XYZ file of C-alpha atoms in Angstrom:
736
model
C 20.120 -6.077 23.216
C 20.998 -2.483 24.368
C 17.432 -0.977 23.388
C 14.593 -0.877 26.072
C 11.162 -0.746 25.627
C 11.017 2.730 27.634
C 13.458 4.038 24.990
C 11.481 2.731 22.232
C 8.407 4.768 23.581
C 10.555 7.635 24.273
C 11.880 7.969 20.579
C 8.331 6.906 19.215
C 6.717 9.937 21.371
C 9.660 12.277 19.932
C 9.374 11.261 16.378
C 5.422 11.677 16.270
C 6.071 15.198 17.614
C 8.682 15.959 14.988
C 11.312 16.381 17.350
C 13.809 13.310 16.846
C 17.271 14.202 15.794
C 20.503 12.829 15.336
C 22.735 12.908 18.157
C 25.490 13.906 15.798
C 24.607 15.963 12.557
C 24.565 13.176 9.815
C 27.040 13.861 7.017
C 27.897 10.370 6.200
C 28.201 7.008 8.135
C 31.742 6.795 8.159
C 32.297 10.393 9.418
C 29.625 10.014 12.156
C 31.217 6.982 13.262
C 34.557 8.613 13.491
C 33.202 11.124 15.217
C 31.982 9.249 18.273
C 34.546 6.551 18.157
C 34.511 3.214 20.058
C 32.801 -0.007 18.474
C 29.980 1.839 16.625
C 28.879 1.769 13.122
C 26.078 3.724 11.143
C 24.665 1.966 8.317
C 22.335 3.895 5.908
C 19.539 2.028 4.498
C 15.695 1.995 3.296
C 12.957 1.011 5.903
C 10.636 -1.967 4.699
C 8.114 -1.487 7.758
C 5.833 -0.166 5.370
C 6.422 0.469 1.466
C 7.247 4.061 1.629
C 11.065 2.948 1.776
C 12.004 5.885 3.846
C 15.765 6.358 4.177
C 16.788 5.073 7.804
C 20.056 4.917 9.688
C 20.967 1.881 11.683
C 23.035 2.352 14.800
C 25.135 -1.005 15.274
C 27.157 -1.695 18.539
C 29.076 -4.613 19.879
C 27.555 -6.507 22.530
C 29.435 -8.355 25.341
C 29.765 -11.170 23.235
C 31.244 -9.433 20.485
C 28.242 -9.657 18.029
C 26.993 -6.718 16.149
C 23.571 -5.478 17.329
C 21.234 -3.085 15.999
C 20.227 -0.459 18.999
C 18.688 2.324 17.326
C 17.040 3.607 13.932
C 16.476 7.046 13.104
C 15.560 8.823 10.013
C 18.068 9.885 7.331
C 18.024 13.751 7.059
C 19.507 13.397 3.539
C 16.655 10.971 2.154
C 13.456 12.929 0.748
C 10.959 10.272 1.798
C 11.999 10.468 5.656
C 13.517 14.019 5.985
C 15.283 12.873 9.253
C 12.237 11.217 10.933
C 11.223 7.774 11.186
C 7.500 6.711 12.507
C 7.018 4.481 15.196
C 6.857 1.889 12.754
C 10.304 2.364 11.303
C 11.798 2.799 14.733
C 10.619 -0.695 15.563
C 12.257 -2.402 12.790
C 14.468 -3.626 15.444
C 11.505 -5.297 16.962
C 11.155 -7.240 13.655
C 14.679 -8.172 13.504
C 14.841 -9.742 17.121
C 11.299 -11.172 16.947
C 11.547 -14.560 18.706
C 8.862 -15.985 16.541
C 10.765 -15.411 13.239
C 11.166 -18.127 10.444
C 14.261 -19.626 11.166
C 15.077 -22.234 8.908
C 13.584 -23.995 5.695
C 10.846 -26.189 6.625
C 8.736 -28.820 4.703
C 5.365 -29.728 5.589
C 4.641 -33.274 7.174
C 1.051 -33.088 8.097
C -2.265 -32.079 6.534
C -2.171 -28.607 4.909
C -2.775 -26.101 7.599
C -2.228 -28.071 10.637
C 1.300 -26.712 11.306
C 3.166 -29.762 11.258
C 6.804 -29.221 9.618
C 10.271 -30.517 9.727
C 13.386 -28.250 9.479
C 15.569 -28.952 6.468
C 18.776 -27.681 5.212
C 18.507 -25.206 2.024
C 19.612 -28.020 -0.232
C 16.829 -30.272 0.721
C 14.584 -27.446 0.721
C 15.705 -26.269 -2.982
C 15.682 -30.009 -4.431
C 12.169 -30.649 -2.824
C 10.749 -27.273 -4.251
C 12.626 -27.994 -7.783
C 11.393 -31.415 -8.142
C 7.662 -30.495 -7.300
C 7.905 -27.515 -9.806
C 9.196 -29.760 -12.341
C 6.620 -31.982 -11.965
C 3.790 -29.233 -11.969
C 5.277 -28.064 -15.395
C 5.685 -31.510 -16.737
C 1.763 -32.180 -16.193
C 0.352 -28.641 -16.788
C 2.607 -26.508 -18.217
C 4.857 -23.373 -16.901
C 1.783 -21.139 -16.963
C 0.589 -23.167 -14.251
C 2.777 -21.615 -11.824
C 1.394 -18.308 -10.332
C 2.749 -15.850 -7.601
C 1.114 -13.445 -5.413
C 3.174 -10.760 -3.684
C 3.635 -7.669 -2.024
C 7.028 -5.767 -1.556
C 10.502 -6.404 -2.680
C 10.730 -10.263 -2.663
C 8.307 -10.267 -5.482
C 10.801 -8.715 -7.663
C 13.518 -11.676 -7.312
C 10.755 -14.209 -7.848
C 9.293 -12.503 -10.794
C 12.530 -13.022 -12.779
C 12.193 -16.786 -11.860
C 8.675 -17.135 -13.009
C 9.284 -15.307 -16.476
C 12.381 -17.429 -16.906
C 10.127 -20.425 -16.505
C 7.761 -19.049 -18.766
C 4.906 -18.041 -16.748
C 3.377 -14.345 -16.669
C 0.892 -15.168 -13.755
C 2.159 -12.523 -11.464
C 0.071 -10.519 -9.440
C 0.482 -7.941 -6.571
C -2.255 -7.199 -4.054
C -1.258 -3.495 -4.472
C -3.150 -3.286 -7.781
C -6.495 -4.729 -7.147
C -6.902 -4.555 -3.282
C -5.075 -0.852 -3.263
C -4.044 1.786 -5.476
C -4.120 0.168 -8.863
C -7.653 1.706 -9.678
C -6.578 5.125 -8.970
C -3.221 4.750 -11.174
C -5.618 3.388 -14.093
C -7.975 6.323 -13.733
C -5.393 8.953 -13.483
C -3.406 7.442 -16.486
C -6.670 7.794 -18.610
C -6.852 11.357 -17.400
C -3.451 12.888 -17.382
C -1.554 10.112 -19.041
C 0.454 9.612 -15.742
C -0.177 8.095 -12.213
C -0.324 10.440 -9.361
C 2.878 9.225 -8.067
C 5.140 5.920 -7.897
C 6.096 5.269 -4.218
C 4.610 8.632 -3.235
C 1.952 10.773 -4.413
C 2.960 14.063 -5.926
C 1.092 15.927 -3.857
C 2.409 19.591 -2.825
C 0.885 19.719 0.453
C 3.282 21.898 2.205
C 2.633 25.036 -0.423
C -1.566 24.177 -0.515
C -4.102 26.418 0.478
C -6.802 24.086 0.068
C -6.388 20.135 0.735
C -9.193 17.860 0.314
C -8.955 14.373 1.793
C -11.540 11.948 0.546
C -11.344 8.897 2.889
C -7.462 9.325 3.329
C -6.345 8.752 6.662
C -3.198 11.182 6.782
C -1.804 10.911 10.383
C -2.981 7.152 10.638
C -1.350 5.682 7.361
C 1.581 7.437 8.335
C 3.375 7.819 5.007
C 6.312 9.432 6.490
C 7.265 12.733 4.337
C 3.770 13.249 3.277
C 2.541 13.514 6.869
C 5.238 15.623 7.710
C 4.339 17.935 4.784
C 0.562 17.837 5.960
C 1.698 19.177 9.254
C 3.555 21.882 7.816
C 0.472 22.667 5.587
C -1.889 22.802 9.081
C 0.813 24.951 10.521
C 0.713 27.508 7.964
C -3.187 27.880 8.111
C -4.193 25.727 4.965
C -7.632 24.779 4.647
C -8.582 21.090 5.408
C -11.634 19.670 3.846
C -12.142 16.038 5.198
C -14.542 14.081 3.736
C -15.268 10.849 5.624
C -17.848 8.978 7.606
C -15.501 9.071 10.609
C -13.912 11.846 12.386
C -10.417 10.490 11.548
C -6.902 12.167 12.908
C -6.978 14.012 9.667
C -10.443 15.311 10.262
C -9.634 16.694 13.687
C -7.108 19.066 11.696
C -9.903 20.149 9.159
C -11.541 23.238 8.992
C -14.465 21.307 7.497
C -15.289 17.748 7.979
C -18.064 16.583 5.974
C -19.194 13.223 7.286
C -20.606 11.989 4.010
C -22.829 8.752 3.722
C -20.660 5.987 2.727
C -20.638 5.227 -1.158
C -21.618 8.807 -2.077
C -18.302 10.301 -2.762
C -18.776 10.556 -6.587
C -21.894 12.548 -5.993
C -20.221 14.964 -4.258
C -17.224 15.103 -6.781
C -19.554 15.712 -9.707
C -21.704 18.371 -7.863
C -18.341 20.381 -6.928
C -17.430 20.119 -10.554
C -20.933 21.576 -11.686
C -20.686 24.367 -8.949
C -17.143 25.532 -10.021
C -18.203 25.201 -13.703
C -21.443 27.023 -13.464
C -19.809 29.847 -11.227
C -17.029 30.094 -13.627
C -14.645 29.258 -10.727
C -12.608 26.913 -12.880
C -9.176 27.915 -14.330
C -10.342 29.108 -17.939
C -6.864 29.517 -19.486
C -5.751 26.171 -18.088
C -8.580 24.395 -19.201
C -8.186 25.848 -22.590
C -4.515 25.170 -22.998
C -4.158 21.637 -21.349
C -7.553 19.725 -21.784
C -9.942 18.270 -24.097
C -13.542 17.382 -23.389
C -14.420 20.119 -21.456
C -17.805 21.086 -23.036
C -18.890 17.256 -22.630
C -17.947 17.430 -19.178
C -20.009 20.706 -18.533
C -23.209 19.113 -19.941
C -22.843 15.643 -18.063
C -22.561 17.497 -14.685
C -25.286 20.003 -14.833
C -27.605 17.249 -13.270
C -25.960 17.000 -10.060
C -27.150 20.191 -8.147
C -26.508 20.965 -4.556
C -29.978 20.386 -3.586
C -29.846 17.003 -4.864
C -26.323 16.248 -3.627
C -27.466 17.233 -0.117
C -30.166 14.510 0.059
C -27.979 11.963 -1.712
C -24.897 12.627 0.565
C -26.569 13.251 3.755
C -24.478 16.514 3.904
C -25.660 20.276 4.603
C -26.272 21.955 1.454
C -24.462 25.000 2.536
C -21.218 23.260 3.569
C -21.161 21.629 -0.035
C -21.273 24.657 -1.579
C -18.717 26.403 0.581
C -16.411 23.810 -0.029
C -16.603 24.073 -3.845
C -16.313 27.712 -3.626
C -13.101 27.457 -1.199
C -11.507 25.282 -4.040
C -12.306 27.744 -6.776
C -11.204 30.875 -4.538
C -7.831 29.429 -3.972
C -7.141 27.369 -7.210
C -4.792 26.563 -8.566
C -3.099 25.970 -5.079
C -5.165 23.407 -3.939
C -5.360 19.573 -4.219
C -7.840 16.760 -3.992
C -5.642 14.247 -2.750
C -5.845 11.268 -5.227
C -5.698 8.730 -2.143
C -4.070 5.318 -2.160
C -6.387 2.408 -1.016
C -9.296 3.271 -3.111
C -11.002 -0.272 -3.763
C -14.406 0.673 -2.010
C -17.602 0.002 -3.770
C -16.819 -1.533 -7.329
C -17.128 1.582 -9.475
C -13.991 3.029 -8.163
C -12.151 3.860 -11.460
C -14.859 6.545 -12.135
C -14.674 8.041 -8.636
C -11.042 8.286 -9.026
C -11.454 9.537 -12.387
C -13.583 12.160 -11.094
C -11.167 13.109 -8.539
C -8.643 13.577 -11.353
C -10.708 15.631 -13.515
C -11.697 17.889 -10.530
C -7.906 18.515 -10.107
C -7.629 19.272 -13.856
C -10.278 21.975 -14.144
C -8.790 23.795 -11.112
C -5.361 24.023 -12.792
C -3.687 22.030 -9.833
C -1.456 19.724 -12.057
C 1.975 21.044 -12.239
C 0.947 24.182 -9.729
C 2.455 25.033 -6.375
C 0.223 23.591 -3.777
C -1.394 21.204 -6.196
C 0.363 18.453 -7.841
C 4.105 18.844 -8.859
C 5.126 17.521 -12.102
C 7.137 14.330 -12.565
C 11.074 14.599 -11.786
C 13.257 14.552 -15.103
C 15.916 12.106 -14.044
C 16.753 9.707 -16.809
C 18.132 6.082 -15.754
C 19.914 4.186 -18.049
C 18.229 0.707 -18.771
C 20.188 -2.331 -16.725
C 19.506 -5.899 -16.817
C 22.965 -7.089 -15.646
C 23.176 -9.170 -18.958
C 20.033 -11.592 -18.279
C 18.749 -13.249 -21.370
C 15.458 -12.121 -22.751
C 12.444 -13.929 -21.441
C 10.741 -16.093 -23.926
C 7.042 -15.392 -24.651
C 4.460 -17.520 -22.526
C 3.077 -20.476 -24.522
C -0.335 -19.384 -23.033
C -1.456 -15.789 -22.230
C -1.342 -14.837 -18.732
C -4.606 -14.784 -16.786
C -3.833 -11.875 -14.692
C -5.958 -9.209 -16.271
C -9.161 -11.033 -16.618
C -11.600 -9.578 -18.790
C -10.664 -6.047 -17.604
C -9.462 -3.818 -20.190
C -7.389 -1.470 -17.892
C -6.173 -3.689 -15.440
C -2.650 -2.774 -14.622
C 0.373 -4.979 -15.044
C 0.693 -5.715 -11.314
C -2.079 -8.162 -12.071
C -5.322 -9.198 -10.405
C -4.688 -11.509 -7.267
C -8.442 -12.395 -7.211
C -8.166 -13.415 -10.919
C -5.510 -15.723 -10.018
C -7.269 -17.294 -7.209
C -10.420 -17.853 -9.222
C -8.590 -19.577 -12.072
C -6.751 -21.726 -9.488
C -10.400 -22.706 -8.170
C -12.043 -23.255 -11.721
C -9.022 -24.577 -13.804
C -10.313 -22.268 -16.527
C -9.035 -20.994 -18.967
C -6.336 -23.632 -17.775
C -4.934 -24.853 -14.510
C -3.074 -23.160 -11.852
C -1.496 -25.604 -9.553
C 1.335 -23.969 -7.755
C 1.918 -20.762 -5.974
C 4.661 -18.763 -4.836
C 3.639 -16.525 -1.884
C 6.281 -13.805 -1.576
C 6.026 -11.292 1.421
C 2.185 -11.269 1.735
C -0.354 -12.887 3.875
C -3.329 -13.865 1.069
C -5.657 -14.500 4.024
C -5.397 -10.926 5.278
C -5.140 -9.386 1.672
C -7.698 -10.980 -0.327
C -11.434 -10.756 0.151
C -13.548 -13.735 0.863
C -11.020 -15.952 2.703
C -13.493 -18.919 1.949
C -12.319 -18.616 -1.413
C -8.851 -18.241 -0.894
C -8.734 -21.719 1.234
C -10.859 -23.108 -1.411
C -7.970 -22.255 -4.069
C -5.176 -23.272 -1.607
C -6.655 -26.672 -1.594
C -6.739 -27.092 -5.051
C -2.915 -26.633 -5.353
C -0.468 -29.364 -5.996
C 2.396 -26.934 -4.465
C 2.362 -23.752 -2.533
C 5.952 -22.035 -1.440
C 6.019 -19.397 0.980
C 8.914 -16.794 1.145
C 8.275 -14.862 4.353
C 9.981 -13.665 7.345
C 7.025 -14.553 9.832
C 4.844 -17.621 10.173
C 1.613 -15.963 8.863
C -1.691 -17.824 8.599
C -0.824 -18.117 4.744
C 2.722 -19.126 5.197
C 1.705 -21.843 7.479
C -0.417 -23.558 4.902
C 2.524 -23.865 2.508
C 4.192 -27.069 1.624
C 7.567 -25.462 1.776
C 8.618 -22.363 3.593
C 11.877 -20.370 2.666
C 12.351 -18.007 5.307
C 13.532 -14.888 4.126
C 15.862 -12.421 6.330
C 14.956 -8.995 7.446
C 15.396 -5.709 5.678
C 18.177 -4.894 8.171
C 20.117 -8.001 7.097
C 20.139 -7.978 3.303
C 21.169 -5.903 0.033
C 18.218 -4.778 -2.010
C 17.765 -1.825 -4.563
C 18.891 0.343 -6.180
C 15.587 2.326 -5.632
C 14.616 4.874 -7.975
C 13.289 7.816 -5.607
C 11.019 10.080 -7.439
C 9.670 12.898 -5.603
C 10.172 16.751 -6.484
C 13.684 15.308 -7.630
C 14.908 12.125 -8.859
C 17.424 10.218 -6.738
C 18.520 6.957 -5.741
C 18.288 5.093 -2.455
C 19.576 1.515 -1.467
C 19.038 -1.114 1.199
C 22.082 -2.932 2.679
C 22.617 -4.990 5.736
C 23.188 -3.501 9.097
C 24.029 -7.079 10.792
C 24.570 -10.232 9.275
C 21.299 -12.647 8.751
C 20.168 -14.242 11.828
C 19.628 -18.131 12.211
C 19.498 -19.877 8.828
C 17.723 -17.103 7.043
C 18.529 -15.904 3.614
C 17.723 -12.902 1.153
C 15.156 -13.328 -1.327
C 17.408 -12.767 -4.330
C 19.651 -15.439 -3.049
C 16.732 -17.809 -2.659
C 15.306 -16.836 -6.179
C 18.744 -17.270 -7.586
C 19.429 -20.708 -6.158
C 16.043 -21.945 -7.586
C 16.930 -20.492 -10.938
C 20.071 -22.848 -10.897
C 18.126 -25.894 -9.531
C 15.576 -25.479 -12.447
C 18.344 -25.159 -14.999
C 18.167 -21.525 -15.548
C 21.536 -20.532 -14.543
C 21.732 -17.723 -17.029
C 19.017 -16.095 -15.027
C 20.644 -16.396 -11.685
C 22.601 -13.749 -9.983
C 26.294 -13.822 -11.113
C 27.873 -13.310 -7.881
C 26.518 -11.098 -5.164
C 23.460 -8.772 -5.150
C 25.940 -5.919 -3.910
C 28.157 -6.484 -6.688
C 25.085 -6.275 -9.091
C 24.007 -2.865 -7.183
C 27.484 -1.872 -7.841
C 27.367 -2.233 -11.652
C 23.774 -0.779 -11.773
C 25.098 2.137 -10.226
C 27.998 2.466 -12.623
C 25.285 2.348 -15.498
C 23.399 5.370 -13.921
C 26.567 7.013 -13.386
C 26.537 7.052 -9.597
C 29.203 6.636 -7.124
C 28.336 3.411 -5.192
C 30.394 4.139 -2.433
C 29.088 7.506 -1.863
C 25.720 6.011 -1.985
C 26.401 3.518 0.512
C 27.947 6.167 2.981
C 25.024 8.547 2.925
C 22.062 6.427 1.795
C 20.715 8.647 -0.656
C 22.060 10.540 -4.005
C 20.131 12.775 -6.072
C 20.225 13.366 -9.657
C 21.418 16.934 -10.652
C 18.828 19.158 -12.512
C 16.168 16.632 -12.349
C 13.619 18.921 -10.285
C 11.122 20.885 -12.249
C 8.103 20.745 -10.289
C 6.066 23.434 -11.662
C 4.864 24.725 -14.867
C 6.735 27.594 -16.374
C 6.850 29.002 -19.934
C 10.325 26.986 -20.401
C 8.998 23.878 -18.535
C 5.682 22.552 -20.126
C 3.868 19.507 -18.947
C 3.715 16.708 -21.250
C 0.591 14.391 -20.911
C 1.000 10.565 -22.242
C -2.709 10.372 -23.418
C -3.705 9.934 -26.918
C -4.542 13.721 -27.543
C -1.554 14.769 -25.772
C -3.745 16.526 -23.182
C -5.721 16.256 -20.004
C -8.656 14.225 -21.390
C -11.746 15.358 -19.371
C -13.935 13.238 -21.863
C -12.142 9.662 -22.200
C -12.603 8.309 -26.096
C -10.702 5.068 -24.434
C -13.268 4.477 -22.148
C -16.049 5.251 -24.837
C -14.504 2.778 -26.988
C -14.983 0.049 -24.542
C -18.536 0.866 -23.784
C -17.851 2.713 -20.339
C -18.932 6.219 -19.484
C -16.442 8.657 -20.922
C -17.356 11.238 -18.158
C -18.148 9.921 -14.828
C -21.704 9.280 -13.424
C -22.773 8.685 -10.316
C -24.108 5.263 -9.408
C -25.554 4.602 -5.916
C -24.418 1.884 -3.791
C -26.526 -0.749 -1.827
C -27.774 0.493 1.479
C -27.667 -1.498 5.043
C -30.599 -3.544 6.179
C -32.409 -2.267 9.350
C -30.035 -3.271 12.222
C -27.007 -3.584 9.998
C -24.115 -1.250 9.593
C -21.443 -0.703 6.833
C -18.161 -2.109 7.680
C -15.570 -0.029 7.241
C -12.046 -0.327 8.010
C -8.641 1.591 7.993
C -5.182 1.693 9.258
C -3.247 2.323 12.453
C -0.588 4.754 12.919
C 1.788 2.186 14.586
C 0.847 -1.049 12.351
C 1.315 -1.758 8.452
C -1.662 -3.872 7.668
C -1.218 -7.242 9.052
C 2.702 -7.269 8.919
C 3.514 -5.706 12.184
C 1.317 -6.816 14.552
C 3.743 -9.298 16.068
C 6.092 -6.610 16.392
C 7.099 -6.647 20.423
C 7.662 -2.877 20.298
C 4.173 -2.037 18.110
C 2.225 -4.638 19.918
C 2.709 -2.717 23.125
C 1.646 0.409 21.535
C -1.409 -1.111 19.903
C -2.399 -4.782 20.813
C -6.030 -5.059 19.643
C -8.383 -3.341 17.019
C -11.643 -1.772 18.533
C -15.047 -1.334 16.536
C -16.293 1.936 16.560
C -19.984 2.508 17.106
C -21.902 5.517 17.079
C -23.034 6.702 20.723
C -26.658 6.950 20.012
C -26.698 3.588 18.292
C -24.734 1.815 21.471
C -27.653 3.326 23.389
C -30.242 1.910 21.578
C -28.175 -1.748 21.592
C -27.587 -1.432 25.267
C -23.924 -1.741 24.457
C -21.271 -0.005 26.713
C -17.634 1.627 25.929
C -15.045 -1.156 26.057
C -17.388 -3.856 26.315
C -16.631 -7.007 24.110
C -19.114 -7.838 21.181
C -18.825 -9.749 18.040
C -20.063 -8.985 14.804
C -21.900 -11.049 12.383
C -21.968 -10.123 8.613
C -24.854 -10.589 6.147
C -23.268 -14.089 5.262
C -23.792 -15.178 8.818
C -19.739 -15.057 9.291
C -19.011 -14.190 12.944
C -15.929 -12.432 14.268
C -13.651 -13.133 17.511
C -14.514 -10.803 20.152
C -13.758 -7.187 19.743
C -13.964 -4.383 22.152
C -16.468 -1.607 21.393
C -15.242 2.143 21.124
C -18.398 4.199 21.729
C -18.069 7.479 19.983
C -19.645 10.478 18.320
C -16.900 10.543 15.872
C -18.760 8.221 13.200
C -22.044 8.120 11.455
C -25.004 6.119 12.890
C -25.192 3.765 9.589
C -21.380 2.627 9.721
C -18.875 0.847 12.077
C -15.139 0.860 11.610
C -12.327 -1.169 12.896
C -8.389 -1.159 12.165
C -7.462 -3.708 9.673
C -4.882 -6.276 10.229
C -5.572 -7.786 13.775
C -7.085 -10.924 14.634
C -4.418 -13.617 13.369
C -5.208 -17.223 13.061
C -1.627 -18.099 13.273
C -0.479 -19.637 16.579
C 3.256 -19.012 16.088
C 2.837 -15.598 16.357
C 2.863 -15.455 20.076
C 1.737 -11.713 20.437
C -0.569 -11.405 17.151
C -2.308 -14.592 17.848
C -6.128 -13.788 18.412
C -5.413 -10.325 19.340
C -8.356 -8.293 18.380
C -10.639 -9.346 15.132
C -10.046 -9.817 11.596
C -12.169 -7.509 9.350
C -11.116 -9.518 6.465
C -12.977 -12.530 7.661
C -15.989 -10.499 7.553
C -15.403 -9.326 3.897
C -17.064 -11.989 2.449
C -18.481 -9.950 -0.624
C -16.706 -7.525 -2.922
C -17.838 -5.952 -6.164
C -15.632 -5.931 -8.948
C -14.675 -2.498 -10.696
C -15.580 -3.179 -14.610
C -12.889 -1.215 -15.853
C -9.924 -2.219 -13.668
C -10.839 -5.170 -12.165
C -10.358 -3.848 -8.581
C -12.167 -5.576 -5.585
C -14.490 -2.953 -3.824
C -14.612 -4.441 -0.186
C -16.809 -1.715 1.417
C -19.969 -3.435 0.482
C -20.255 -5.792 3.511
C -22.705 -5.103 6.420
C -22.897 -6.462 10.101
C -24.792 -6.717 13.221
C -23.631 -6.477 16.814
C -23.922 -9.544 18.933
C -23.542 -8.467 22.437
C -22.854 -11.980 23.885
C -19.135 -12.146 23.270
């Protein structure tokens, strides 16, 4: 393969510095290939090394055997989510494509669940086995006994299969374990989520940006990171609220090393200062909000003096930050965050973030939150029949009134364990490693043990996939069609995913796998009529898009769809009951929740224990990319950050290996210590996704330690059902 580690590191470094450009200006794939001549193709597509769906361009050449080989990936300059650049992960999609550890053929388990014993079979045998087992489960327990846990595009296709079977028990970890809490809170306030795939934060035009535990530069959400760098470049004030001195904090004019669990106290105090000093946007509040007087009365109790004691922050810094927000409003933004499942009262913290943005007048203002694009997409289902209503109500929302349609993965798991209100006996696991995504792995193992059937659809032999009864190997995003993807940034547009090369080994696209299972289950009307590309063409026609142009450029915008700011002729629409921003929520009050957020303290660590915090690596996506040969070279194992004074008191040296033991006596694999002054004394921090217990992942196996193994406790947000996972404490065991 004409792609060396040296070249990858060079491209990654150039991209991080923002200097990576195409060798030839990109007008279209066809024109660029013609300009270069020879045996080369350029294929616009959408990256899936994370879920930002950046526009990417694959350069494909012929090797000596005449086979197509992807030799380079770069950002599509026409696509607004990449703007011509890819992060290190995006460029390393080649490493995923050519990973020798990939799942290569369908497999059926031959040994005990979890012992890794499988036989390779044909697709026909795998489908017959799966269909027979599914029919047996349905006959005995009903179709609602089949559930799916998913993350990413494969789940879209299997959602169709489960709904056609008569089950609504479909859950994506992106809700309960990530951003669903935030979305529900903003919908209660504005009637809108703060964004779909991308948050609508107008960073490049902002004068003050507040980040609460939001690790820009480490989560590497491409276009947002580029805009953040632009904001820093033009002198925007960055206020970083984080117990750890993150990459973003290193760019801040003010770092507030807050005591973990007290962010809501800070937000409510800022509201009190801004209201009492009349720094809020009075005209905006009067025109667009309801409930201001109730808010004003409620936040009066949160004084700067009280907040300083509660948050362990200097009172002067608390006041100065609030005044900066008021001084530069409305051209400011308090970032809504993404992974917000922290302490179990997270919806109210997200509500507080939304309300603070509202009284500063940021929604629909330059430097704040741009308004949703106005592009309209025609409905399209390609002639599928209407799904029948499930005979039994899905369990996926539990007893949480504002749980989203994406479902609660832990509720599916709990139902699988208890069998209440009815049994769940079969799982589809699609594109997610449940052992790395769900809190309390002990409960996940207990649920899996209760299953009659577990089906894994994945690219790699993850720990979860290797417990399945049947494994259906999906091809990578560089080998398949997906989409069409709605791109909703300042403007609306459409992207697509199309194959750069044919699927390797005996792997198949998820759409094909799900479609063939539909046929095997007697649901041919729900199967894809011909090919996914043909379906994409029909969808493009319904949307009024030239598919050939889209395939040649990778992105097309919808004309006249960008109206990002409020003007006399472009007024915001709030999809709330009052049709205004609801500072006081009648809906919450009706469900016996606080209509205005209130501060609730969290538990403190015992002496000798530290709160366990976790986060992201700029070159990895959760646990998905640790085995990627190029990214593994850049970041092979995680470390545990420990405050320097705590390290001295414990007699622990920098780069020494230790183990972590949590409050439930669960002990981690060895992990290297990073002794630093960049973290508070009462907490430790580690990057999520390492410590794989999957022997077939030759690089990821036992590299670093698994933070999820230590997250044996979680607190459930009563409003949304999200799982707050920063409620675990660990101590350091020096003998590793």
